[in-house]
mmCIF file of C-alpha atoms in Angstrom:
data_model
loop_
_atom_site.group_PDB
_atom_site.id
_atom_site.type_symbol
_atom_site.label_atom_id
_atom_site.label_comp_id
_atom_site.label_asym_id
_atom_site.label_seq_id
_atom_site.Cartn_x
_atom_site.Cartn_y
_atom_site.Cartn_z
ATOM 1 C CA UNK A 93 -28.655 -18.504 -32.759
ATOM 2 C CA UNK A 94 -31.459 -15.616 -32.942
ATOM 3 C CA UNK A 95 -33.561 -16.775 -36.221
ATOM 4 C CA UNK A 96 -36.577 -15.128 -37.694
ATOM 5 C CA UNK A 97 -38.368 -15.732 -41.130
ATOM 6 C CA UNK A 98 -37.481 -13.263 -43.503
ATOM 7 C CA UNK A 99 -35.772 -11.194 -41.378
ATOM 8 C CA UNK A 100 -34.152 -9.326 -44.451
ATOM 9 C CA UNK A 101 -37.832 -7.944 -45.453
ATOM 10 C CA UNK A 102 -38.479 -7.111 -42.140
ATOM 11 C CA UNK A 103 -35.606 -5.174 -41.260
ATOM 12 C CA UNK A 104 -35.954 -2.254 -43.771
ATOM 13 C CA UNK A 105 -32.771 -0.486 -43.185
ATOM 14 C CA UNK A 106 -28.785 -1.958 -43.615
ATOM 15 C CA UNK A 107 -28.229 -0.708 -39.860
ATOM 16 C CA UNK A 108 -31.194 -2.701 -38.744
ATOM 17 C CA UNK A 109 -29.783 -6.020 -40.542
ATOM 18 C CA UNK A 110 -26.472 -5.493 -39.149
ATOM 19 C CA UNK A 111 -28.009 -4.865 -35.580
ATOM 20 C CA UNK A 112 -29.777 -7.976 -35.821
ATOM 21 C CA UNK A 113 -26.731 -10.583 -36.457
ATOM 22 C CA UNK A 114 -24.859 -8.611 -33.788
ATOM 23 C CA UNK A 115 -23.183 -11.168 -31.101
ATOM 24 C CA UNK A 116 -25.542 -14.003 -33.414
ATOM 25 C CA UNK A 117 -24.290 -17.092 -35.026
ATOM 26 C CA UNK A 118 -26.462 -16.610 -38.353
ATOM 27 C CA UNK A 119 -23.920 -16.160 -41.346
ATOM 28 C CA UNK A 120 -21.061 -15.984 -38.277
ATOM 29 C CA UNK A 121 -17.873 -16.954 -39.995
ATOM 30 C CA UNK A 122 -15.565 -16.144 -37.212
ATOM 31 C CA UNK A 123 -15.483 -16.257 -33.172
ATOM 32 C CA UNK A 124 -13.523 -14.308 -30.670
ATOM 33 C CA UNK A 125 -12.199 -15.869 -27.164
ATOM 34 C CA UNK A 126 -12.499 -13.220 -24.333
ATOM 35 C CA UNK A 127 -12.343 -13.791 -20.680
ATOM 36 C CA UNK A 128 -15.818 -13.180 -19.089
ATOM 37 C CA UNK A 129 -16.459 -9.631 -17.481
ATOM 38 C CA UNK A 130 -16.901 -11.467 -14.046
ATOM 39 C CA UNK A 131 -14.500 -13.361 -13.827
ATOM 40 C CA UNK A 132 -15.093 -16.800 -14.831
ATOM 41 C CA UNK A 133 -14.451 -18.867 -17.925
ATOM 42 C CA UNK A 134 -13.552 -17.515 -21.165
ATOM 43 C CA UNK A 135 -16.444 -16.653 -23.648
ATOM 44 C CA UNK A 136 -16.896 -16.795 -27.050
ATOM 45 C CA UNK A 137 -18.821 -13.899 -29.441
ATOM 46 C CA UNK A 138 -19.684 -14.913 -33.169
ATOM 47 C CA UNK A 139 -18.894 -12.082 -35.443
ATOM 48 C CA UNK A 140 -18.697 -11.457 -39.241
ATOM 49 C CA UNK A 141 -15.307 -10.967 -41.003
ATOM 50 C CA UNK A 142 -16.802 -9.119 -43.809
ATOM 51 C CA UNK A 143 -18.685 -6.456 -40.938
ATOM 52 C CA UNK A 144 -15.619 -6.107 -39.230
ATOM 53 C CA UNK A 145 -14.082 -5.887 -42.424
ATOM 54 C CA UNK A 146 -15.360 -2.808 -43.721
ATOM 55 C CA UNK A 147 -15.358 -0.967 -40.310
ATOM 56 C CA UNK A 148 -11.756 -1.222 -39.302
ATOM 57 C CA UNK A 149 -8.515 -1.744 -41.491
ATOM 58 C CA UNK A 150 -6.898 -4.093 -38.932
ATOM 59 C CA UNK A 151 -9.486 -6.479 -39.405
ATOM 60 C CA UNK A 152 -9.305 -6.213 -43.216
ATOM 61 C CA UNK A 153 -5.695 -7.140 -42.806
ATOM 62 C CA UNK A 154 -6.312 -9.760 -40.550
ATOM 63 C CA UNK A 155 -8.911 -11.665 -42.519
ATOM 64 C CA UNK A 156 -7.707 -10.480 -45.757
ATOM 65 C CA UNK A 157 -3.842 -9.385 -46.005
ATOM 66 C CA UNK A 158 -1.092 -11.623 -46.834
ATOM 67 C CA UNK A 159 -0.827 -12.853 -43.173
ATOM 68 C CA UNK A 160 -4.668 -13.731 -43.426
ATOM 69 C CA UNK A 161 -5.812 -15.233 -40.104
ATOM 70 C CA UNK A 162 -6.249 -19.056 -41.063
ATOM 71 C CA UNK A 163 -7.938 -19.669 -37.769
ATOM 72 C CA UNK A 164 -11.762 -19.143 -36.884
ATOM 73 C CA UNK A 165 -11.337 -19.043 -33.093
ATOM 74 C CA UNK A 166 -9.534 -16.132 -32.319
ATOM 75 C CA UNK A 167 -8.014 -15.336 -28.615
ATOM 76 C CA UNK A 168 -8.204 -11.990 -27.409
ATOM 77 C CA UNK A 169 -6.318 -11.483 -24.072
ATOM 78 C CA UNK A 170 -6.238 -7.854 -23.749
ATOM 79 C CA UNK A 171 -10.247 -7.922 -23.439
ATOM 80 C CA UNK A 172 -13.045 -8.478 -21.942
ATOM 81 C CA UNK A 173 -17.048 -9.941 -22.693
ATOM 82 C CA UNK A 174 -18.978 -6.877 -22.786
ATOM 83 C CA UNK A 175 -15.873 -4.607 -23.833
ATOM 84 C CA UNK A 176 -15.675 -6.358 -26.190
ATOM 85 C CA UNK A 177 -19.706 -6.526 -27.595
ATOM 86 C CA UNK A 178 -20.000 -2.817 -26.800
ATOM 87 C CA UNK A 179 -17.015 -2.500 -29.629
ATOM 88 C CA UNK A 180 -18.562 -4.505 -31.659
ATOM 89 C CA UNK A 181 -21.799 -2.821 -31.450
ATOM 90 C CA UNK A 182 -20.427 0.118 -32.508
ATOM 91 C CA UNK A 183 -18.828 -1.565 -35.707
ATOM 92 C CA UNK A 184 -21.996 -2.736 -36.506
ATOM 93 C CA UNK A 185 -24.546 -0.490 -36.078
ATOM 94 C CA UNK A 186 -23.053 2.921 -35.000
ATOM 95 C CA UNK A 187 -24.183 2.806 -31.556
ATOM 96 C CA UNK A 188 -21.988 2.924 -28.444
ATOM 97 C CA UNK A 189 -22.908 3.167 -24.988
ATOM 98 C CA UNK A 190 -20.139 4.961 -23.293
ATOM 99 C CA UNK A 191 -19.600 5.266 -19.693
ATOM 100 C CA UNK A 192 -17.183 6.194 -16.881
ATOM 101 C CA UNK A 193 -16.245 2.274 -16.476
ATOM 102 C CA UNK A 194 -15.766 1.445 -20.437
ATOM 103 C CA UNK A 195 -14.142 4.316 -22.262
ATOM 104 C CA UNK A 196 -11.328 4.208 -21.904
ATOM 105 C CA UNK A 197 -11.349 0.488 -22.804
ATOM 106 C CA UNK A 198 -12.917 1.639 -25.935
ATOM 107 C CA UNK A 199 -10.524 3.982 -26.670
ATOM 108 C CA UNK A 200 -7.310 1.577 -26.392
ATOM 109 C CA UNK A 201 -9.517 -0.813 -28.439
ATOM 110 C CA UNK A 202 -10.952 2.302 -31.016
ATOM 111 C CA UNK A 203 -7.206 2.689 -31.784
ATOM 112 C CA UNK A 204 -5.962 -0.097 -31.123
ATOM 113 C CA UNK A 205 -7.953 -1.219 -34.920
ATOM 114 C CA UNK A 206 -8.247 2.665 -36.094
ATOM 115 C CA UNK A 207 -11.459 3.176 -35.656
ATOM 116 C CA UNK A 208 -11.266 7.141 -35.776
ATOM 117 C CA UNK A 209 -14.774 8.099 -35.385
ATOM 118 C CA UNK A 210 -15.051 6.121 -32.200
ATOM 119 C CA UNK A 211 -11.745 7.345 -30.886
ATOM 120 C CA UNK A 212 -13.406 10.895 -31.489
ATOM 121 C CA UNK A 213 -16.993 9.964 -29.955
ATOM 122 C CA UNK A 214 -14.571 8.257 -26.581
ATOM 123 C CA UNK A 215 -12.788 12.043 -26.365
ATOM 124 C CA UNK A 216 -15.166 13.827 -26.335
ATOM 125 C CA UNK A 217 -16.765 12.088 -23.439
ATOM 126 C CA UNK A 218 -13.905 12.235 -21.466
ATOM 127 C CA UNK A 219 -13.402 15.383 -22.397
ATOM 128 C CA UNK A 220 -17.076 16.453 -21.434
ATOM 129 C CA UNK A 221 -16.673 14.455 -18.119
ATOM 130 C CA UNK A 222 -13.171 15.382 -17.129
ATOM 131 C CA UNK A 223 -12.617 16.556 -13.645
ATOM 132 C CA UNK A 224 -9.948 16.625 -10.705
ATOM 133 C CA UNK A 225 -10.423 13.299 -9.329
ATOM 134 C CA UNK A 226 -10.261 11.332 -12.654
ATOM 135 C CA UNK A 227 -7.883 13.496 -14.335
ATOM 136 C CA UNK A 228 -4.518 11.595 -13.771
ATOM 137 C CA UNK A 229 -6.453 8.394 -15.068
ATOM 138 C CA UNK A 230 -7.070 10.094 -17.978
ATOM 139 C CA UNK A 231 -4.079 11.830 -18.932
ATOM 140 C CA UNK A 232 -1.516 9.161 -19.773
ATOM 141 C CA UNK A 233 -3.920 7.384 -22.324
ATOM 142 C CA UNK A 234 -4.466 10.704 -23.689
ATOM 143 C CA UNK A 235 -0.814 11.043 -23.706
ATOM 144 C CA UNK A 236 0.094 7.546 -25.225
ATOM 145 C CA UNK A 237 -2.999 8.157 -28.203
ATOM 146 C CA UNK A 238 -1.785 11.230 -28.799
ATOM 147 C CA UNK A 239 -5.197 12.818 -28.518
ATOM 148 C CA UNK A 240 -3.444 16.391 -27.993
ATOM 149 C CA UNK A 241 -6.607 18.413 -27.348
ATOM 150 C CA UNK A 242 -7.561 15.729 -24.744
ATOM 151 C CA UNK A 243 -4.236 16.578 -23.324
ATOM 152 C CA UNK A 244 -4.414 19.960 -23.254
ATOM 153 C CA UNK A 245 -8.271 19.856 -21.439
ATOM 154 C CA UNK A 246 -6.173 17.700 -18.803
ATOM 155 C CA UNK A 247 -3.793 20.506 -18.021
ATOM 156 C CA UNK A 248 -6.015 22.863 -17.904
ATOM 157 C CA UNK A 249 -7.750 20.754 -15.091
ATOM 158 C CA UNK A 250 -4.752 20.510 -13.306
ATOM 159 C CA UNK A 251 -3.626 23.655 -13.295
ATOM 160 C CA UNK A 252 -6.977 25.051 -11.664
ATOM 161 C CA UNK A 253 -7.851 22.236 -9.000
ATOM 162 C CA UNK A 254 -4.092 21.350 -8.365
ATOM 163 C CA UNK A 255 -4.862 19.940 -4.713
ATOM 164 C CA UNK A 256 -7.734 18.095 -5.808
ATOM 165 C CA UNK A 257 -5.890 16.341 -8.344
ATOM 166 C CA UNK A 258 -3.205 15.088 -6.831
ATOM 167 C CA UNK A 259 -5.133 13.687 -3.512
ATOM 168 C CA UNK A 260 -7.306 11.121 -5.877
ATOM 169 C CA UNK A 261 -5.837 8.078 -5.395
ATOM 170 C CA UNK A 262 -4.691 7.769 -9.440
ATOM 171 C CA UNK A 263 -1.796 10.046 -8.585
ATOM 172 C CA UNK A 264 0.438 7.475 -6.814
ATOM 173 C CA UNK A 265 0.018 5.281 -10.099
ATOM 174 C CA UNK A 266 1.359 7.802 -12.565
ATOM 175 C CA UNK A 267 4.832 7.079 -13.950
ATOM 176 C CA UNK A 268 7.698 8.884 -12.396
ATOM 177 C CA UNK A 269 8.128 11.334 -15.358
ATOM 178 C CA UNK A 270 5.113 12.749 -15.060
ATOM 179 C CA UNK A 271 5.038 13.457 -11.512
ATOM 180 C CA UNK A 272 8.493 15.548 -12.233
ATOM 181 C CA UNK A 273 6.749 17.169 -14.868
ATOM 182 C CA UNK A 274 3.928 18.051 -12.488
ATOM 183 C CA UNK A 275 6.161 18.935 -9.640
ATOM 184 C CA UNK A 276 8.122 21.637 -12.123
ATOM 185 C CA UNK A 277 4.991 22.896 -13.718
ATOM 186 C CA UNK A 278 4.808 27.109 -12.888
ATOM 187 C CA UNK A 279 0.891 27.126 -13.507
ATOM 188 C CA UNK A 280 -0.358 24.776 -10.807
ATOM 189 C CA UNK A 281 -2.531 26.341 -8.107
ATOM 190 C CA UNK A 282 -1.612 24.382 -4.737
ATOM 191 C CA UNK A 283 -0.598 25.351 -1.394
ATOM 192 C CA UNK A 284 3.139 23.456 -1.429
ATOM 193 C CA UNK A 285 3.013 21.221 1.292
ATOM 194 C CA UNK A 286 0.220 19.557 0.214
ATOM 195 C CA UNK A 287 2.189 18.835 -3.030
ATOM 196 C CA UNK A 288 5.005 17.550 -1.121
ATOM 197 C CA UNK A 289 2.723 15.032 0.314
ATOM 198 C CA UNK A 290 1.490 13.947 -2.655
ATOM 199 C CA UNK A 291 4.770 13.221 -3.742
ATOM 200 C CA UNK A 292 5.531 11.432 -0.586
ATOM 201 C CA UNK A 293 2.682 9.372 -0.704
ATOM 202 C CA UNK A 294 3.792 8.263 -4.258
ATOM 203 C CA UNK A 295 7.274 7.216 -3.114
ATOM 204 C CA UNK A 296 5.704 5.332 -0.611
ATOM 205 C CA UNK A 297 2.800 3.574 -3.406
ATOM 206 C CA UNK A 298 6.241 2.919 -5.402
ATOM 207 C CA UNK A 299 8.354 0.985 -2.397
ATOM 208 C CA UNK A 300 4.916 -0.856 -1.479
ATOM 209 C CA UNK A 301 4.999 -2.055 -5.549
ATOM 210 C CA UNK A 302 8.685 -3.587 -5.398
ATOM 211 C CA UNK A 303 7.584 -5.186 -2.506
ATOM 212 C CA UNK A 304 10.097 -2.855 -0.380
ATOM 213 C CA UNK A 305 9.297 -2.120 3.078
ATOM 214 C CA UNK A 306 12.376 0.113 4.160
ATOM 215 C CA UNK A 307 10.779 3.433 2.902
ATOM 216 C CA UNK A 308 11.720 5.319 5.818
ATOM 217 C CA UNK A 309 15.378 5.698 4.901
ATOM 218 C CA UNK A 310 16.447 8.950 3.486
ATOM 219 C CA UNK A 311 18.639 7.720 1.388
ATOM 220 C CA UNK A 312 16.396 5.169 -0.564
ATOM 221 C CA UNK A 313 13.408 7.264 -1.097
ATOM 222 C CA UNK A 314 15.175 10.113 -2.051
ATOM 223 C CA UNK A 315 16.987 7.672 -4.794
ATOM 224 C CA UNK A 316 13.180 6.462 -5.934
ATOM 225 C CA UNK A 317 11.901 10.223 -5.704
ATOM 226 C CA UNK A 318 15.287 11.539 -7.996
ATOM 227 C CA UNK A 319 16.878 14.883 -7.389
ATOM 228 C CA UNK A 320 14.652 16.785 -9.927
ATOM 229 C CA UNK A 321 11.509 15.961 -7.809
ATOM 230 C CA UNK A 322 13.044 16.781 -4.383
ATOM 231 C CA UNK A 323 14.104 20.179 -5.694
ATOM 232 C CA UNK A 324 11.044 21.171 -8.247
ATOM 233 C CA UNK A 325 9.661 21.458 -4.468
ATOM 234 C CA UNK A 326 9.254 25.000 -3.012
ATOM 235 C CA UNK A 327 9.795 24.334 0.371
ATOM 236 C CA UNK A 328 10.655 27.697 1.341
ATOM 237 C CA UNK A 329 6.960 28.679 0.327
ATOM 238 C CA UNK A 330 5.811 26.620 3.354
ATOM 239 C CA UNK A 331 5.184 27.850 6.550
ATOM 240 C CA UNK A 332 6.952 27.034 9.166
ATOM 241 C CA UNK A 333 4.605 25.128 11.106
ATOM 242 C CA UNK A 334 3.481 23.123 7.494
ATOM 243 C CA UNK A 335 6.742 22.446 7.179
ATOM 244 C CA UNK A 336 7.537 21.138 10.658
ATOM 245 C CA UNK A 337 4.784 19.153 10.576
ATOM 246 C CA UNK A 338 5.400 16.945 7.695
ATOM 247 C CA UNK A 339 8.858 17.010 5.831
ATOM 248 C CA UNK A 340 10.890 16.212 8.805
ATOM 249 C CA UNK A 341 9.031 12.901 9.181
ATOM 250 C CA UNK A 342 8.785 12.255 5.819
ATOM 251 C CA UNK A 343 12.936 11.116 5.582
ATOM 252 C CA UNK A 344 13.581 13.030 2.575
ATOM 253 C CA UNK A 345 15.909 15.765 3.229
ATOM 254 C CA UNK A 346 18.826 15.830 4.850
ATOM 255 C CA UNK A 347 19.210 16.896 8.459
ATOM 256 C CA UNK A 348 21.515 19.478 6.835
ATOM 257 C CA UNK A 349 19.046 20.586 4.290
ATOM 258 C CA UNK A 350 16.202 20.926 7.146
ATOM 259 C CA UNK A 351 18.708 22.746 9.314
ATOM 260 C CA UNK A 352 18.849 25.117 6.364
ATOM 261 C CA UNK A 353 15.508 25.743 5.617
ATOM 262 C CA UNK A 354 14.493 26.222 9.513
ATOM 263 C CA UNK A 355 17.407 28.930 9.047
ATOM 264 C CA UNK A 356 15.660 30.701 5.950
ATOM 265 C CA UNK A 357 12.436 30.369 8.221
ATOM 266 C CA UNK A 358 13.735 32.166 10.732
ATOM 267 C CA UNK A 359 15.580 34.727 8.611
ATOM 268 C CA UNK A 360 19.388 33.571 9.460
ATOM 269 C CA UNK A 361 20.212 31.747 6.242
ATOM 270 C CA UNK A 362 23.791 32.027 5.440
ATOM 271 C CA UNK A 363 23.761 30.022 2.037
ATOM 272 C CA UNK A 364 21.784 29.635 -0.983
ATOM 273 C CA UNK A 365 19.211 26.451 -0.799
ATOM 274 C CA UNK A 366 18.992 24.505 -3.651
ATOM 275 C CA UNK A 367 15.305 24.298 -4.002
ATOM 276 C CA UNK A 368 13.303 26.799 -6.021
ATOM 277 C CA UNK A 369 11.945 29.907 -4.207
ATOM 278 C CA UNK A 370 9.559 31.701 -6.461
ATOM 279 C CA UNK A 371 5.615 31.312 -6.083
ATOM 280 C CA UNK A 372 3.828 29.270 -8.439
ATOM 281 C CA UNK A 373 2.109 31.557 -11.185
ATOM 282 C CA UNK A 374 -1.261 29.318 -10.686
ATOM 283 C CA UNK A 375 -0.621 30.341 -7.106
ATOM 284 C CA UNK A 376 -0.067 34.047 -7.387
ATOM 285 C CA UNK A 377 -3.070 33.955 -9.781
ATOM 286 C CA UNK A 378 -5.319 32.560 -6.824
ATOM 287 C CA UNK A 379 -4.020 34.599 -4.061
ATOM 288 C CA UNK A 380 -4.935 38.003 -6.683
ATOM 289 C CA UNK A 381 -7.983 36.439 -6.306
ATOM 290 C CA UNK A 382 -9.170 35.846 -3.105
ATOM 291 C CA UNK A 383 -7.888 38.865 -2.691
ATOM 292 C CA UNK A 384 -10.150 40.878 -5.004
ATOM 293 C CA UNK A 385 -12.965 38.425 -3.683
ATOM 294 C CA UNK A 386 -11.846 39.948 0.010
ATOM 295 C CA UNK A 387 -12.684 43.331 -0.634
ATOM 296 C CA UNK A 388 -16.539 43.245 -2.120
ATOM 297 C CA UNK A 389 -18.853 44.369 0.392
ATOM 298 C CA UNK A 390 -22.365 41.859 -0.475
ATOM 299 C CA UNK A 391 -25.323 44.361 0.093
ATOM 300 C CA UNK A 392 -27.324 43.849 3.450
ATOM 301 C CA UNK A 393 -29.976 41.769 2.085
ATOM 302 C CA UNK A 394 -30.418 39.742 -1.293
ATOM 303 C CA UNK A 395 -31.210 41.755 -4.218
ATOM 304 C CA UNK A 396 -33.234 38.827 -5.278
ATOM 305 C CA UNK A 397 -35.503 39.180 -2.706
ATOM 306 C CA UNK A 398 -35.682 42.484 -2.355
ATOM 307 C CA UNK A 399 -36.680 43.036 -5.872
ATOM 308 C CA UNK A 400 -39.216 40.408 -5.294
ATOM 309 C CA UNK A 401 -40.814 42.004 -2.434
ATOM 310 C CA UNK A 402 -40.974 45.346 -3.636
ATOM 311 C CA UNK A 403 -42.513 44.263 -6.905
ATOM 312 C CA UNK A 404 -46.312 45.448 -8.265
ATOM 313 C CA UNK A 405 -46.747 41.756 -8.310
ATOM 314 C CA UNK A 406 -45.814 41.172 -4.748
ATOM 315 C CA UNK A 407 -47.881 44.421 -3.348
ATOM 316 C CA UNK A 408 -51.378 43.281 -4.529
ATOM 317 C CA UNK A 409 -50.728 39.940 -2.564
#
C-alpha cells in the first residue's frame, strides 16, 4: 500500500488523487482476480467501487443494483493483469495507453461496461492504424460492436489491397460467412487465383481445427468450403496456366467442372459454367489504371534537379 502524509493537500487536482490510489490498497474496498499477463498465478488489483462507480454503469449495477455484488474478491476470467490496470487507468484518471497488442482488449472491455468515450478513443486508433495485414483482425470486433464507421474504414481497406489482405495469416481465422461475403464482393481488387488460394488455404486452417486430416478429398472440402464460395469464384478470369497450376491440385472441383473450364480456356465450351464470369469492378478499376499509368512518358531527367541546377542559386556556386 503506496502511503504519503497528506497526500490530499499535495495532490491539488481530483485527477491527481484518483491517479494516486490507482492499483493501491488505501481506501480499496474491492479486489479483482485476473490471471497474470505471463502466465503464472492469478493476481489480484485493489480498486474502489465508488471510482468505478461513477465511470461505468455496469459497475454501478454491480456494486449498487438490486443484484449488488456481496463479495469483495471478484474473479475476472475473460482478462488479464495489465489489461486489466490499463482499463482501470483510464477509469480513473483519463489516461490510456493504447497499442497494437491491447486495443482491442480495451475495446471488448470499453463495451463490455459502456464506457463510450474509451470505445471512441480505441476506434479511432484502429482506425488511424488500419492496414492490409491487420485488417481481418479488426473487422469482426468492429462487426460484433457495431462500430459501423470502423466497418466501413475496413472495407475500404479491403477493397484497395485485396491480395494483401487475404495472404495475412488472420484470414484463415475469419468465420465462414465472411469469407463468402468476401468471395462475392464486386469491389475487391485481386488477381483471382490468388483469391482462390486464399480460400483454399482457409479450408485447409478449418480441417486442421476439427482435427481432420483427410482435406484432400473433393468431396469434403468442397462440403466445408459450401457451394456459394466455390462459385462466388471467377475461375474463368484465370489464365490458363494460373489455373493449371493450382485448382487442379487443390481437390475442389470436379474433374467434370475442370474439363469444362479447360474447354472455355481453349474456346470449345459447349455449356454454360456455373461460376461467375464478369471482372471484378475493383479489378477493372486497377487495370484502367495501370493502364493510364502505361502511357505517361517521365521527362529525360528529374525536374527536381534540373530546376536545381539551373537555378541563380546554383550558378554562383
Amino acid at each position: 500500500m503506496s502511503t504519503e502524509k497528506d497526500w490530499q493537500t499535495s495532490k491539488n487536482s481530483i485527477k491527481k488523487r484518483c491517479a494516486f490510489v490507482f492499483n493501491n490498497e488505501l481506501l480499496s474496498d474491492v479486489n479483482f482476480v485476473v490471471r497474470a499477463s505471463s502466465g503464472e498465478d492469478n493476481k489480484i488489483v485493489p480498486a474502489h467501487k465508488f471510482v468505478l462507480s461513477i465511470s461505468s454503469p455496469v459497475f454501478f449495477a454491480m456494486f449498487h443494483g438490486k443484484m449488488a455484488e456481496t463479495s469483495s474478491l471478484i474473479h475476472l476470467p475473460d482478462c488479464d493483469y495489465d489489461d486489466l490496470l490499463e482499463f482501470f487507468r483510464y477509469l480513473y484518471t483519463d489516461d490510456i495507453n493504447l497499442s497494437g497488442a491491447n486495443v482491442l482488449q480495451m475495446l471488448y472491455l470499453a463495451n463490455k461496461y459502456i464506457v463510450p468515450s474509451l470505445a471512441d478513443k480505441c476506434t479511432d486508433f484502429l482506425r488511424n492504424n488500419l492496414d492490409a495485414p491487420n485488417v481481418f483482425c479488426i473487422l469482426p470486433l468492429a462487426q460484433h460492436f457495431g462500430e459501423k464507421g470502423l466497418v466501413e474504414r475496413c472495407w475500404e481497406v479491403i477493397d484497395k489491397r485485396t491480395e494483401e489482405a487475404v495472404k495475412a495469416d488472420e484470414f484463415v481465422e475469419l468465420d465462414r460467412c465472411l469469407v463468402e461475403t468476401v468471395v462475392k464482393r464486386e469491389s475487391l481488387c485481386v488477381k483471382e487465383v490468388e483469391l482462390f488460394k486464399a480460400v483454399d488455404r482457409w479450408a485447409t486452417r478449418k480441417f486442421e481445427k476439427q482435427g481432420q486430416s483427410d482435406h484432400t478429398s473433393s468431396k469434403s472440402k468442397r462440403q466445408i468450403l459450401g457451394e456459394e464460395i466455390v462459385k462466388g469464384i471467377r475461375f474463368s478470369l484465370m489464365s490458363q496456366k494460373e489455373f493449371m497450376s493450382v485448382v487442379p491440385d487443390s481437390n475442389i472441383l470436379t474433374t467434370e467442372e475442370i474439363i469444362n473450364l479447360m474447354k472455355q480456356f481453349n474456346g470449345i465450351a459447349t455449356a454454360p459454367l456455373p461460376f461467375v464470369q464478369t471482372p471484378r469492378r475493383g479489378t477493372i478499376k486497377e487495370t484502367e489504371r495501370r493502364r493510364r499509368i502505361g502511357t505517361y512518358i517521365p521527362p529525360a531527367v528529374n525536374w527536381f534537379s534540373s530546376t536545381l541546377r539551373n537555378s541563380p542559386e546554383s550558378t554562383r556556386c
